[in-house]
PDB file of C-alpha atoms in Angstrom:
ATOM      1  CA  UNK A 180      -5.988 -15.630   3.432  1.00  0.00           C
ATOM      2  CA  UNK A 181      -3.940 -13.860   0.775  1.00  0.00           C
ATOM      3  CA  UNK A 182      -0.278 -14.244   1.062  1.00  0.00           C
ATOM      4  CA  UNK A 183       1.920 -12.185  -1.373  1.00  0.00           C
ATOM      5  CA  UNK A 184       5.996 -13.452  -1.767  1.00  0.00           C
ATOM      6  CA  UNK A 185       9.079 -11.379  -2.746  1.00  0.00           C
ATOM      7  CA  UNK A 186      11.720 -13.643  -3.054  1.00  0.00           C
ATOM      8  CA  UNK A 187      14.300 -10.732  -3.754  1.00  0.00           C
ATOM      9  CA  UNK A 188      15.100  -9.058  -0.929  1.00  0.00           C
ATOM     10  CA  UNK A 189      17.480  -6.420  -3.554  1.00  0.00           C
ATOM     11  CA  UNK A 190      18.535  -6.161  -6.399  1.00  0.00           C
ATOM     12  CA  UNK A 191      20.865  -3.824  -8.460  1.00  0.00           C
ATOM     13  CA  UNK A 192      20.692  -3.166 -12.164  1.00  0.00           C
ATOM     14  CA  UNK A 193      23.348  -0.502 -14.308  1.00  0.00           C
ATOM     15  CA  UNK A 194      21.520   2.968 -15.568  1.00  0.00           C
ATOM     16  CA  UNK A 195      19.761   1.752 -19.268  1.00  0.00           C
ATOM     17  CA  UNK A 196      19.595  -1.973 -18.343  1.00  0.00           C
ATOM     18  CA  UNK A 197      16.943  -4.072 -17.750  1.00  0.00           C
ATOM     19  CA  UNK A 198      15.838  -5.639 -14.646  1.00  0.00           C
ATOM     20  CA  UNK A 199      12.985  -8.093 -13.256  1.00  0.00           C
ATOM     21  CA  UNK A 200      10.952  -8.182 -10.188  1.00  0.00           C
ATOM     22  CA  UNK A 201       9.472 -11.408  -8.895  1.00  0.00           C
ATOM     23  CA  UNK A 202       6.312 -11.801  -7.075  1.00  0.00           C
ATOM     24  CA  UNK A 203       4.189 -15.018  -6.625  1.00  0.00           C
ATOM     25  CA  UNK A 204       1.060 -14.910  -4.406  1.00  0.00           C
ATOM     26  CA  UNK A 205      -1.704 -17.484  -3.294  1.00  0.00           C
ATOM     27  CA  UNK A 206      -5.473 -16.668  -3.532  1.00  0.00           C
ATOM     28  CA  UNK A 207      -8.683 -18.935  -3.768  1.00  0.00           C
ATOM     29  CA  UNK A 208     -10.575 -15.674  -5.484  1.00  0.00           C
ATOM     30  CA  UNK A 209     -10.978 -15.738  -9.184  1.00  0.00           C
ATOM     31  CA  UNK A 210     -11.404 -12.172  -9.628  1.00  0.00           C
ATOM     32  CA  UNK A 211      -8.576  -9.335  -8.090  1.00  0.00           C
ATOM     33  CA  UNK A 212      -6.141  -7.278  -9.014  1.00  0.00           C
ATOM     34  CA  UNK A 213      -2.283  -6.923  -8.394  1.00  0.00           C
ATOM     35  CA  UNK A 214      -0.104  -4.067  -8.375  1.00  0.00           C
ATOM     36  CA  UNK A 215       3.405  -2.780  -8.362  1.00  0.00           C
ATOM     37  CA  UNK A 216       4.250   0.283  -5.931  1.00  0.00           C
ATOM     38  CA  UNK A 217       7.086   2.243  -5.814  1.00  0.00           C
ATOM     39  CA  UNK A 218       8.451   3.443  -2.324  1.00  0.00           C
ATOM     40  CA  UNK A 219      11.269   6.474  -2.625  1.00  0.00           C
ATOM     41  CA  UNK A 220      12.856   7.612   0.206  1.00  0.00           C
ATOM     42  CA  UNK A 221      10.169  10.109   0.729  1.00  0.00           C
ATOM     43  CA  UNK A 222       8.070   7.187   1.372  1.00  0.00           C
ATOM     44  CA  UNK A 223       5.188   7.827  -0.263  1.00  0.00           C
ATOM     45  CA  UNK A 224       3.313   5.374  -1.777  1.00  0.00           C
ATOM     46  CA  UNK A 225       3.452   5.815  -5.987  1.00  0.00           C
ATOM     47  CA  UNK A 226       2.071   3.323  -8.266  1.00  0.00           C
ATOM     48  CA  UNK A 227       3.665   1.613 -11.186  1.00  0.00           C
ATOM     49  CA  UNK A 228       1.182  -0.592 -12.639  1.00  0.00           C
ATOM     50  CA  UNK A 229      -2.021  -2.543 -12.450  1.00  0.00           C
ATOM     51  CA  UNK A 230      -3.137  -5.851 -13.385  1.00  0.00           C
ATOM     52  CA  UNK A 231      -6.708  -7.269 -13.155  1.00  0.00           C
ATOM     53  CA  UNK A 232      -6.802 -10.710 -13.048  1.00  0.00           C
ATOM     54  CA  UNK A 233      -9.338 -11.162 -15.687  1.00  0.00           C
ATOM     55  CA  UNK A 234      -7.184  -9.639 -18.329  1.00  0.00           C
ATOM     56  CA  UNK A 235      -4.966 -12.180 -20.231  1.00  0.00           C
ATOM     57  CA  UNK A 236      -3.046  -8.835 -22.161  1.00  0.00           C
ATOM     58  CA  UNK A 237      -0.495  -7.787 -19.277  1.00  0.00           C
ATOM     59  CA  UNK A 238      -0.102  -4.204 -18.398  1.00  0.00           C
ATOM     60  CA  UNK A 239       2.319  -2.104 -19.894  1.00  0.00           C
ATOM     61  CA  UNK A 240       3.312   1.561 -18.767  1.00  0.00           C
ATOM     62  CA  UNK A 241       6.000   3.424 -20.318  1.00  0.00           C
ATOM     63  CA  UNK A 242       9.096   1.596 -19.299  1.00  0.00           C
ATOM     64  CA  UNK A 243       7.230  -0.949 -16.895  1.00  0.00           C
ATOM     65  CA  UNK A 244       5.746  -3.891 -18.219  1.00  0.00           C
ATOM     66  CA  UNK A 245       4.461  -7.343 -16.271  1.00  0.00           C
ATOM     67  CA  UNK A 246       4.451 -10.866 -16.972  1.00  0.00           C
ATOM     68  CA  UNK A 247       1.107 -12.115 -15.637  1.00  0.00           C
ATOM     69  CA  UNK A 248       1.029 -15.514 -14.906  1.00  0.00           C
ATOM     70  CA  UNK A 249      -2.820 -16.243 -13.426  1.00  0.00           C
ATOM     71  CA  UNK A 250      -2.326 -19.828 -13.285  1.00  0.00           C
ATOM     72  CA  UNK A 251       0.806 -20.128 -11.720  1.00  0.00           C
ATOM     73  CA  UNK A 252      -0.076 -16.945  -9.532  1.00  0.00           C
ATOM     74  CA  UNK A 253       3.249 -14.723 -10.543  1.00  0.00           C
ATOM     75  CA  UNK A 254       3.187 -11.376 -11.790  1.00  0.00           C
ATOM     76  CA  UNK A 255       6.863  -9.910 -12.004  1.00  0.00           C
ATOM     77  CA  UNK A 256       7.376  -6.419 -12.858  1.00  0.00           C
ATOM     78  CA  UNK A 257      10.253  -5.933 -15.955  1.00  0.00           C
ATOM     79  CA  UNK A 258      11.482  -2.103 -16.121  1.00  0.00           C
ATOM     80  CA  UNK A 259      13.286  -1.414 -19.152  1.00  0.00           C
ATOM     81  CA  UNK A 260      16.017   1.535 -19.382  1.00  0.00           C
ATOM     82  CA  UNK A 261      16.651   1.341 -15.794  1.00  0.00           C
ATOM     83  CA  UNK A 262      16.954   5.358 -14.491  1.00  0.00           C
ATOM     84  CA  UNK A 263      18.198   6.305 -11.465  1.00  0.00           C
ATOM     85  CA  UNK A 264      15.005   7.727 -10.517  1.00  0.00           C
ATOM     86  CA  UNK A 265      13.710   4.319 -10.391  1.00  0.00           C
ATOM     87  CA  UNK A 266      16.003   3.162  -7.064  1.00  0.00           C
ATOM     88  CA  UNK A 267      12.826   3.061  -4.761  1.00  0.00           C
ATOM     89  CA  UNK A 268      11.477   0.198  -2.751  1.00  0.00           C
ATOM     90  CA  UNK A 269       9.219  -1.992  -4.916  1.00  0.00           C
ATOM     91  CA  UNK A 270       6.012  -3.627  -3.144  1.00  0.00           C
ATOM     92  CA  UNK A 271       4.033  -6.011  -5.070  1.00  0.00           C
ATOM     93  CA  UNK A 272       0.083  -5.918  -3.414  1.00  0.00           C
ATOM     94  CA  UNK A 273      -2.660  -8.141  -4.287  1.00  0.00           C
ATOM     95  CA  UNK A 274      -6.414  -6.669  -3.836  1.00  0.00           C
ATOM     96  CA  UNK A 275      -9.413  -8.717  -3.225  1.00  0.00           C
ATOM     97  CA  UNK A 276     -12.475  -7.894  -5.962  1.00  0.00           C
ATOM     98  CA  UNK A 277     -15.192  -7.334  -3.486  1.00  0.00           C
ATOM     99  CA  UNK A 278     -13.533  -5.973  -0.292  1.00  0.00           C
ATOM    100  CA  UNK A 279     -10.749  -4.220  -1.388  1.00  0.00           C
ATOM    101  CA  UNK A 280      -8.090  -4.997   1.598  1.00  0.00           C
ATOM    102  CA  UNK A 281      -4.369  -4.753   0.026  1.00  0.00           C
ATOM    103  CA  UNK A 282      -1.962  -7.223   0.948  1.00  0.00           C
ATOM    104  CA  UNK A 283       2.134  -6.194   0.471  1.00  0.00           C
ATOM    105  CA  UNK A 284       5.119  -8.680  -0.113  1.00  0.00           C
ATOM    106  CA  UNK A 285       7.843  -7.800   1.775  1.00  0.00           C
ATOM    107  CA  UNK A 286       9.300  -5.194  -0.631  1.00  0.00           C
ATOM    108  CA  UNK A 287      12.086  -5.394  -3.129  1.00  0.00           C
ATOM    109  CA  UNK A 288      14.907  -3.300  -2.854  1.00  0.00           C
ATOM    110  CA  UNK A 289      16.300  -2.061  -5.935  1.00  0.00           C
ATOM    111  CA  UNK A 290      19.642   0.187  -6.525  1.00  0.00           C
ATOM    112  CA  UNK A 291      20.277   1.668 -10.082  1.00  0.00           C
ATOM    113  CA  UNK A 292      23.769   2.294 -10.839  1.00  0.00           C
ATOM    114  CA  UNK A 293      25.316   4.656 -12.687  1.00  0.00           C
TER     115      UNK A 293
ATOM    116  CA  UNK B 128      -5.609  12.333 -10.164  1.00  0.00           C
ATOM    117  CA  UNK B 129      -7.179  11.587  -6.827  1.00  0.00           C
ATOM    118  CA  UNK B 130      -5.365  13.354  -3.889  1.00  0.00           C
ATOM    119  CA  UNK B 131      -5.104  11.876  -0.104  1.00  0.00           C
ATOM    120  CA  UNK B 132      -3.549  14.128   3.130  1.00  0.00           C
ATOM    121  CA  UNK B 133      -2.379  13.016   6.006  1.00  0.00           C
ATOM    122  CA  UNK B 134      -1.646  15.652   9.246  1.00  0.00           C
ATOM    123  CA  UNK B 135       0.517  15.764  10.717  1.00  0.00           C
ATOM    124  CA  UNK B 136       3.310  14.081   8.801  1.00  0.00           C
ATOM    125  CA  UNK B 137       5.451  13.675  11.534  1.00  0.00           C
ATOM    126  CA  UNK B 138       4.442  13.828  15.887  1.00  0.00           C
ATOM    127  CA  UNK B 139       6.174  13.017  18.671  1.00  0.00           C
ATOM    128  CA  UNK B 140       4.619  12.150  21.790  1.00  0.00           C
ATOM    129  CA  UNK B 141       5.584  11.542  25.577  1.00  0.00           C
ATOM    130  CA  UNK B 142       4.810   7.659  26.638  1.00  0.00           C
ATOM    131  CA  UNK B 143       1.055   7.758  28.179  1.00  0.00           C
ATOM    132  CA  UNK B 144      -0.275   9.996  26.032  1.00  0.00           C
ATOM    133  CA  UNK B 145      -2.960   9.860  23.432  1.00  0.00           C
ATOM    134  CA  UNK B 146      -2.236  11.233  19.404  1.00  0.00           C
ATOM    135  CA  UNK B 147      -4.190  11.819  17.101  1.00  0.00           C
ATOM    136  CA  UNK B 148      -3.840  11.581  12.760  1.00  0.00           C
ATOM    137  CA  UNK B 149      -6.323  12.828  10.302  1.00  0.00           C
ATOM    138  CA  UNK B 150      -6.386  11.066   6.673  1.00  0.00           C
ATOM    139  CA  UNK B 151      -8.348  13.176   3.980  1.00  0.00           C
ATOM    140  CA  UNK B 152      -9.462  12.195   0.477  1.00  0.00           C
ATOM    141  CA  UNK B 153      -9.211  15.535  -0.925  1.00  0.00           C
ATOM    142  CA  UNK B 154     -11.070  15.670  -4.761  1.00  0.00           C
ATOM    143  CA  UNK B 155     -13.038  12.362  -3.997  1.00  0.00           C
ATOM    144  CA  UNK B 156     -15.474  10.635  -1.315  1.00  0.00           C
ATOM    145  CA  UNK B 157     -14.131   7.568   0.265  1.00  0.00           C
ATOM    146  CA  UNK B 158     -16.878   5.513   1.749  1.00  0.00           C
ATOM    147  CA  UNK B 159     -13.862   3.254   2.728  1.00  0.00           C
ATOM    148  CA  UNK B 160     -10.102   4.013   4.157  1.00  0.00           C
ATOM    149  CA  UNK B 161      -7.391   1.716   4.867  1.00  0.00           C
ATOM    150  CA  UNK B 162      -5.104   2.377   8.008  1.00  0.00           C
ATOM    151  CA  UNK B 163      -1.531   0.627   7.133  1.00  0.00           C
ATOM    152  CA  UNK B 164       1.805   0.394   9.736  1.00  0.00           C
ATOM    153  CA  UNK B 165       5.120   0.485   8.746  1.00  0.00           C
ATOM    154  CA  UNK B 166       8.059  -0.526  10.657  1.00  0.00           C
ATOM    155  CA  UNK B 167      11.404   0.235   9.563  1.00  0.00           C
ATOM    156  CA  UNK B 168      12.651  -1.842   6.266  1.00  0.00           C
ATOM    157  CA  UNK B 169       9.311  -3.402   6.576  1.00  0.00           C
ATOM    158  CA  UNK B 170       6.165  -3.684   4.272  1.00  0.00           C
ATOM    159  CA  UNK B 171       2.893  -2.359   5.110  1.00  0.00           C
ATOM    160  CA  UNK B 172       0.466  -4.214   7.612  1.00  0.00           C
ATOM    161  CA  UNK B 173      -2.482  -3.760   7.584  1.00  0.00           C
ATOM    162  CA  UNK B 174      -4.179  -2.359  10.866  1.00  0.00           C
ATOM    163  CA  UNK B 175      -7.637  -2.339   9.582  1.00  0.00           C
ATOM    164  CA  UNK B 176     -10.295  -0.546   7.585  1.00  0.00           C
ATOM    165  CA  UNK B 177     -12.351   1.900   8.080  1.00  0.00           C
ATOM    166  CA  UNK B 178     -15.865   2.442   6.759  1.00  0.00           C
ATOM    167  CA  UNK B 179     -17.932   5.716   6.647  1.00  0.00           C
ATOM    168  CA  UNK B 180     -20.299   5.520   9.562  1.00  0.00           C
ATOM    169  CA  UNK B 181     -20.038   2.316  10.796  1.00  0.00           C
ATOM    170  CA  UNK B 182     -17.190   0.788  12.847  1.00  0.00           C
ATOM    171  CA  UNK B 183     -13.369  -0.119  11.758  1.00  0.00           C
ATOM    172  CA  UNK B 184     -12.574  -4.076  10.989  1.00  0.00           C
ATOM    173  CA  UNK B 185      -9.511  -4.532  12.484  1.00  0.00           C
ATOM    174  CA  UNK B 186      -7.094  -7.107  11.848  1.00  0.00           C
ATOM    175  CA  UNK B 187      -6.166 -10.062  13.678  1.00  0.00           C
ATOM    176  CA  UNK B 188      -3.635  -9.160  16.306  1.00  0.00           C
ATOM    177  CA  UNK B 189      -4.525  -5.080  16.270  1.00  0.00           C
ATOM    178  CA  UNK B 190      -6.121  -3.809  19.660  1.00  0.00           C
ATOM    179  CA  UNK B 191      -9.087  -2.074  18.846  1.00  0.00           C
ATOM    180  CA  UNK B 192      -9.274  -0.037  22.534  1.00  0.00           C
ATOM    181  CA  UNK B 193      -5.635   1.403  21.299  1.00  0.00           C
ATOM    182  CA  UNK B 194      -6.128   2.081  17.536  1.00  0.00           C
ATOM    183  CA  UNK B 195      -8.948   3.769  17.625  1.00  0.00           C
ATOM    184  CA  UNK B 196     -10.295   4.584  14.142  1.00  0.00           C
ATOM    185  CA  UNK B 197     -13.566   6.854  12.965  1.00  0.00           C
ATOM    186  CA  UNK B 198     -14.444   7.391   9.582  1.00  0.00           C
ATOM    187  CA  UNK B 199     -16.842  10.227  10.276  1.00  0.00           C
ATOM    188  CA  UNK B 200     -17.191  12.174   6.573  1.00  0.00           C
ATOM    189  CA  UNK B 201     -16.928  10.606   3.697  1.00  0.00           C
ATOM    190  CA  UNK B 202     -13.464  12.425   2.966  1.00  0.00           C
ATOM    191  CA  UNK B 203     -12.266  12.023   6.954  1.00  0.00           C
ATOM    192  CA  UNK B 204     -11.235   9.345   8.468  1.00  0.00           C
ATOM    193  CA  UNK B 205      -8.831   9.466  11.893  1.00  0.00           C
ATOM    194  CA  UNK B 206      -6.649   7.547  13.719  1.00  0.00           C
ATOM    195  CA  UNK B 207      -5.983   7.735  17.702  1.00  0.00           C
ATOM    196  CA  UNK B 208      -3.046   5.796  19.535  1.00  0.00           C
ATOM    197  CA  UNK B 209      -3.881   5.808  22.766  1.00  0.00           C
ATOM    198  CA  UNK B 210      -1.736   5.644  25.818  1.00  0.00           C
ATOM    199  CA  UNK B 211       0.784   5.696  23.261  1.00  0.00           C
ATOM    200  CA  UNK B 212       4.542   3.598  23.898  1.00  0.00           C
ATOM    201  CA  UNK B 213       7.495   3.409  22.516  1.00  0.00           C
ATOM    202  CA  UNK B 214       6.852   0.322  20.522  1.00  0.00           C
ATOM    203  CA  UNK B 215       4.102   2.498  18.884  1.00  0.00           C
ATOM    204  CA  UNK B 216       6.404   4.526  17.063  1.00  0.00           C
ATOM    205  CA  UNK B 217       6.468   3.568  13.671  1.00  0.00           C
ATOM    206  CA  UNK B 218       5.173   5.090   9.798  1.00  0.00           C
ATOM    207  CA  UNK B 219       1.645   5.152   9.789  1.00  0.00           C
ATOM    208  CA  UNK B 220      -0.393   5.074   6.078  1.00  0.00           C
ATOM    209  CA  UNK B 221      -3.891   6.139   5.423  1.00  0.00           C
ATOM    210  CA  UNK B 222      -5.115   5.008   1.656  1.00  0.00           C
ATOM    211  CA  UNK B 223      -8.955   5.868   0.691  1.00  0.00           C
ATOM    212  CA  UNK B 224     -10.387   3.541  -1.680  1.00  0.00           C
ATOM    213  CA  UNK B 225     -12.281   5.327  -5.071  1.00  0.00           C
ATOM    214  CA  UNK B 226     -13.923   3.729  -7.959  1.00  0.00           C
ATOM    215  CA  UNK B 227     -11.747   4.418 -10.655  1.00  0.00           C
ATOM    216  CA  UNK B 228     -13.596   2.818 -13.520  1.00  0.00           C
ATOM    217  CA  UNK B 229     -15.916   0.284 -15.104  1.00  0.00           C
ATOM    218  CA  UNK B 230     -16.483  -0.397 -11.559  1.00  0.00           C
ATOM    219  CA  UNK B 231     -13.217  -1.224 -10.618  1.00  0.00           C
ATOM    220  CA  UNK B 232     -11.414   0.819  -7.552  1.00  0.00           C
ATOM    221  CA  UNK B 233      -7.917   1.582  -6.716  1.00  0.00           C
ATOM    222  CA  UNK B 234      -6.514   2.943  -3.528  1.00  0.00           C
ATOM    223  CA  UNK B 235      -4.648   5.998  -2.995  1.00  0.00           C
ATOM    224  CA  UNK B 236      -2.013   6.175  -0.285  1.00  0.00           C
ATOM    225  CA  UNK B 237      -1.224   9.428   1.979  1.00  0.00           C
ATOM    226  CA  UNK B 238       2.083  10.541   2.412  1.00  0.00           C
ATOM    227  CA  UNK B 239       2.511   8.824   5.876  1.00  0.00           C
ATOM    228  CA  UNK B 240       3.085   9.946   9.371  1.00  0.00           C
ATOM    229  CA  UNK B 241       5.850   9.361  11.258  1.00  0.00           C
ATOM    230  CA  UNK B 242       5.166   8.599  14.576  1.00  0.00           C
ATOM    231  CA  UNK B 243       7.764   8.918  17.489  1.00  0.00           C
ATOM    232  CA  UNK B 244       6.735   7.624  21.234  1.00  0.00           C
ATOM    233  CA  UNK B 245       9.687   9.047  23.337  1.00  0.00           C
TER     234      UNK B 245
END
């Protein structure tokens, strides 16, 4: 089975810095994906960024990049010019290719300060 | 971008009782939707998945006879607690799986319910 770790239970970061997101997970597949979702108070589920395993080139959106890591199975999440929008609950989820189930890490609270 | 419901967003129910929660894939067909629990500061579980007609896979641990789960449309899926108690209460999360591109999907969550078992 598919185990996902978030060894950060929080974090903070000051308004325009930049912080980093660790997630390690442990998979026999070859092929999958991995994400980064963003929790707000609201609670809905929003997602910041996608990474499929067979890409080397890691994912870049806006402000959020990762560092994908396939053989050593981490994929932290760097956001650049921390907002205060971005305060949320972070969940880093692992996919399997062929049957889809999503597995989360325990979640990674982050506070941005002004 | 692809749109998912969930009603009602928030229920509370006496202890004994049966409730009910819809999850809808509104601008896309889901052959498959994924029924998630959330306890407070916690990460999503799993409960199990559900597959247009043909029966949930639940995961290990999940009663079946309490969670009951049909997937009857390909944009419907529900959720019953039955002979619900208070440990039930918790956030509940639909997603609906969609094939995004070069035959790669991505699942889209609902907004949650919040479930309350007084």
């Amino acid at each position: 089975a598919q185990t996902v770790t978030q060894s950060q239970p929080e974090m903070s970061v000051q308004e325009a810095e930049t912080v980093t997101l660790s997630c390690t997970y442990d998979t026999s597949e070859n092929n999958y994906y991995l994400f980064w979702y963003k929790q707000p108070p609201s609670r809905q589920m929003i997602l910041v960024i996608r990474q499929e395993a067979y890409k080397q080139q890691n994912a870049t959106e806006n402000r959020f990049s990762v560092n994908f890591q396939k053989a050593a199975k981490s994929f932290s999440l760097k956001i650049s010019d921390s907002q205060l929008g971005d305060t949320a609950m972070y969940f880093c989820a692992f996919m399997n290719y062929n049957n889809n189930d999503m597995r989360f890490g325990a979640g990674t609270r982050l506070t941005v300060k002004p | 971008g692809a749109v998912v419901s969930q009603h009602p967003s928030w229920v509370i129910c006496k202890s004994g009782t049966s409730v009910k929660i819809e999850c809808r894939s509104l601008d896309f067909q889901a052959t498959t939707m994924f029924w998630y629990r959330q306890f407070p500061k916690q990460s999503l579980m799993l409960m199990a998945t559900s597959n247009e007609g043909s029966k949930a896979t639940y995961e290990q641990g999940v009663e079946k006879d309490k969670f009951l789960i049909n997937h009857a449309s390909l944009t419907l899926s529900t959720l019953t607690v039955t002979s619900a108690h208070p440990e039930d209460s918790s956030f509940y999360i639909c997603s609906a799986r969609a094939l995004v591109r070069h035959g790669s999907y991505e699942q889209y969550f609902g907004p949650g319910t919040r479930l309350t078992v007084t």
